[in-house]
Amino acid sequence: LAEHITYVHMKGREPDKEGMKPLDMSLMRRYIAICKRKQPVLDERLRDRLVDMYVDLRKEARTNKDSTFVSARSLMAVIRLSTALARLRLADEVDTVDIDEAIRLLEVCPVVFLAKPLPFW
């Protein structure tokens, strides 16, 4: 799915259908059902890292007028996204890579919405 979306985004058209085999929907449904049952936990080490990151971002937001607004909702968004990413990996615990990717996604989001739209939009 990610490859398809990035291809369409980069090329502005659907990819050629040759050599592509669609995913089996029953397999996708089973995978999603398994992901939904997962309840990854956030261990203390990562919790402390998130708290430190949040405090640092709040300090930076106070001193830097150009920075984006950081609230408790921002922290909750990082926690929810990192938990969802851990579910996709079928992991029992949230990992550093999940948190890093969640932060990256949230940092990129404002840029995506402010960027000049592609010609085919």
Coordinates of N, CA and C in Angstrom, one line a residue, residues 32-116:
I32 N -5.3 -7.4 9.9 CA -5.9 -6.3 10.6 C -6.5 -6.7 11.9
A33 N -7.2 -7.8 11.9 CA -7.8 -8.4 13.1 C -6.8 -8.7 14.1
I34 N -5.7 -9.3 13.7 CA -4.6 -9.6 14.6 C -4.0 -8.3 15.2
C35 N -3.8 -7.3 14.4 CA -3.2 -6.0 14.8 C -4.2 -5.4 15.8
K36 N -5.5 -5.5 15.6 CA -6.4 -4.8 16.5 C -6.4 -5.5 17.9
R37 N -6.0 -6.8 18.0 CA -6.0 -7.5 19.3 C -4.7 -7.1 20.1
K38 N -3.7 -6.7 19.4 CA -2.5 -6.3 20.1 C -2.7 -5.1 20.9
Q39 N -2.1 -5.1 22.1 CA -2.1 -4.0 23.0 C -0.7 -3.7 23.5
P40 N 0.1 -3.1 22.6 CA 1.5 -2.8 23.0 C 1.6 -1.9 24.2
V41 N 2.6 -2.1 25.1 CA 2.8 -1.3 26.2 C 4.0 -0.4 26.1
L42 N 4.0 0.7 26.8 CA 5.1 1.7 26.8 C 5.9 1.4 28.0
D43 N 7.2 1.0 27.9 CA 7.9 0.7 29.1 C 8.4 2.1 29.7
E44 N 8.9 2.0 31.0 CA 9.3 3.2 31.7 C 10.4 3.9 31.0
R45 N 11.4 3.2 30.5 CA 12.5 3.9 29.8 C 12.0 4.8 28.7
L46 N 11.1 4.3 27.9 CA 10.5 5.1 26.8 C 9.6 6.2 27.3
R47 N 8.9 5.9 28.4 CA 8.0 6.9 28.9 C 8.8 8.1 29.4
D48 N 9.9 7.8 30.0 CA 10.8 8.9 30.5 C 11.3 9.7 29.3
R49 N 11.7 9.0 28.2 CA 12.1 9.7 27.0 C 11.1 10.6 26.4
L50 N 9.8 10.1 26.4 CA 8.7 10.9 25.8 C 8.5 12.2 26.7
V51 N 8.6 12.0 28.0 CA 8.4 13.1 28.9 C 9.5 14.2 28.7
D52 N 10.7 13.7 28.6 CA 11.8 14.6 28.3 C 11.7 15.4 27.0
M53 N 11.3 14.6 26.0 CA 11.0 15.2 24.6 C 10.0 16.3 24.7
Y54 N 8.9 16.0 25.4 CA 7.7 16.9 25.5 C 8.2 18.2 26.2
V55 N 8.9 18.0 27.3 CA 9.4 19.2 28.1 C 10.3 20.0 27.2
D56 N 11.2 19.4 26.5 CA 12.1 20.1 25.6 C 11.4 20.9 24.5
L57 N 10.4 20.2 23.9 CA 9.6 20.9 22.9 C 8.8 22.1 23.4
R58 N 8.3 22.0 24.6 CA 7.6 23.1 25.2 C 8.5 24.3 25.5
K59 N 9.7 24.0 26.0 CA 10.7 25.0 26.3 C 11.0 25.7 25.0
E60 N 11.3 24.9 23.9 CA 11.7 25.5 22.6 C 10.5 26.3 22.1
A61 N 9.3 25.9 22.2 CA 8.2 26.6 21.7 C 8.0 28.0 22.4
R62 N 8.4 28.1 23.7 CA 8.3 29.3 24.4 C 9.3 30.3 23.9
T63 N 10.5 29.9 23.6 CA 11.6 30.8 23.2 C 11.6 31.1 21.7
N64 N 11.1 30.1 20.9 CA 11.2 30.3 19.4 C 9.8 30.6 18.9
K65 N 9.7 31.8 18.4 CA 8.4 32.3 17.9 C 7.9 31.5 16.6
D66 N 8.9 31.0 15.9 CA 8.6 30.3 14.6 C 8.2 28.8 14.8
S67 N 8.3 28.3 16.0 CA 8.0 26.9 16.2 C 6.5 26.6 16.3
T68 N 6.2 25.4 16.1 CA 4.7 25.1 16.1 C 4.3 24.9 17.6
F69 N 3.0 25.0 17.8 CA 2.4 24.9 19.1 C 2.5 23.5 19.6
V70 N 3.0 23.3 20.8 CA 3.1 22.0 21.4 C 2.2 21.9 22.6
S71 N 1.3 20.9 22.6 CA 0.4 20.8 23.8 C 0.3 19.4 24.2
A72 N -0.5 19.1 25.3 CA -0.6 17.7 25.7 C -1.2 16.9 24.6
R73 N -2.0 17.5 23.8 CA -2.5 16.7 22.6 C -1.4 16.2 21.7
S74 N -0.4 17.0 21.6 CA 0.8 16.6 20.8 C 1.4 15.3 21.3
L75 N 1.6 15.3 22.7 CA 2.2 14.2 23.3 C 1.3 13.0 23.2
M76 N 0.0 13.2 23.3 CA -1.0 12.0 23.1 C -0.9 11.5 21.7
A77 N -0.8 12.4 20.8 CA -0.7 12.0 19.3 C 0.6 11.1 19.1
V78 N 1.7 11.5 19.7 CA 2.9 10.7 19.6 C 2.7 9.3 20.2
I79 N 2.0 9.3 21.4 CA 1.8 8.0 22.1 C 0.9 7.1 21.2
R80 N -0.2 7.7 20.7 CA -1.2 6.9 19.9 C -0.5 6.4 18.6
L81 N 0.2 7.3 17.9 CA 0.9 6.9 16.7 C 1.9 5.8 16.9
S82 N 2.7 5.9 18.0 CA 3.8 4.9 18.2 C 3.1 3.6 18.6
T83 N 2.0 3.6 19.4 CA 1.3 2.4 19.7 C 0.8 1.7 18.5
A84 N 0.2 2.5 17.6 CA -0.3 2.0 16.3 C 0.8 1.4 15.5
L85 N 1.9 2.0 15.4 CA 3.0 1.5 14.7 C 3.5 0.2 15.3
A86 N 3.5 0.1 16.6 CA 3.9 -1.2 17.3 C 2.9 -2.3 16.9
R87 N 1.6 -1.9 16.9 CA 0.6 -2.9 16.5 C 0.9 -3.4 15.1
L88 N 1.2 -2.5 14.2 CA 1.5 -3.0 12.8 C 2.6 -4.0 12.7
R89 N 3.6 -3.8 13.7 CA 4.7 -4.8 13.7 C 4.4 -6.0 14.5
L90 N 3.1 -6.0 15.1 CA 2.7 -7.1 15.9 C 3.5 -7.3 17.2
A91 N 4.0 -6.1 17.7 CA 4.9 -6.1 18.8 C 4.1 -6.0 20.1
D92 N 4.7 -6.5 21.2 CA 4.1 -6.4 22.5 C 4.4 -5.2 23.2
E93 N 5.5 -4.5 22.8 CA 6.0 -3.3 23.4 C 6.3 -2.3 22.4
V94 N 6.0 -1.0 22.7 CA 6.4 0.1 21.8 C 7.9 0.2 21.9
D95 N 8.5 0.4 20.8 CA 10.0 0.5 20.7 C 10.4 1.9 20.3
T96 N 11.7 2.2 20.4 CA 12.2 3.5 20.1 C 11.9 3.9 18.6
V97 N 12.0 2.9 17.7 CA 11.7 3.2 16.3 C 10.3 3.6 16.1
D98 N 9.3 3.1 16.9 CA 7.9 3.5 16.8 C 7.8 5.0 17.2
I99 N 8.4 5.3 18.3 CA 8.4 6.7 18.8 C 9.0 7.7 17.8
D100 N 10.2 7.3 17.3 CA 10.9 8.1 16.3 C 10.1 8.3 15.1
E101 N 9.4 7.3 14.6 CA 8.6 7.4 13.4 C 7.3 8.3 13.7
A102 N 6.7 8.1 14.8 CA 5.6 8.9 15.2 C 6.0 10.4 15.3
I103 N 7.1 10.7 15.8 CA 7.6 12.1 15.9 C 7.9 12.6 14.5
R104 N 8.5 11.8 13.7 CA 8.8 12.2 12.3 C 7.5 12.5 11.6
L105 N 6.5 11.7 11.7 CA 5.3 11.9 11.0 C 4.6 13.2 11.4
L106 N 4.6 13.5 12.7 CA 4.0 14.7 13.2 C 4.8 15.9 12.8
E107 N 6.1 15.8 12.7 CA 7.0 16.9 12.2 C 6.7 17.2 10.8
V108 N 6.5 16.2 10.0 CA 6.3 16.3 8.5 C 4.9 16.8 8.2
C109 N 3.9 16.5 9.0 CA 2.5 16.8 8.7 C 2.3 18.3 8.4
P110 N 2.7 19.3 9.2 CA 2.5 20.7 8.8 C 3.1 21.0 7.4
V111 N 4.3 20.4 7.2 CA 5.0 20.7 5.9 C 4.1 20.2 4.7
V112 N 3.5 19.0 4.9 CA 2.7 18.4 3.8 C 1.5 19.3 3.5
F113 N 0.9 19.9 4.6 CA -0.3 20.7 4.4 C 0.0 22.1 3.8
L114 N 1.3 22.5 4.1 CA 1.6 23.9 3.6 C 2.3 23.8 2.2
A115 N 2.8 22.6 1.8 CA 3.5 22.5 0.6 C 2.6 22.8 -0.6
K116 N 3.2 23.2 -1.7 CA 2.5 23.5 -2.9 C 1.9 22.2 -3.5

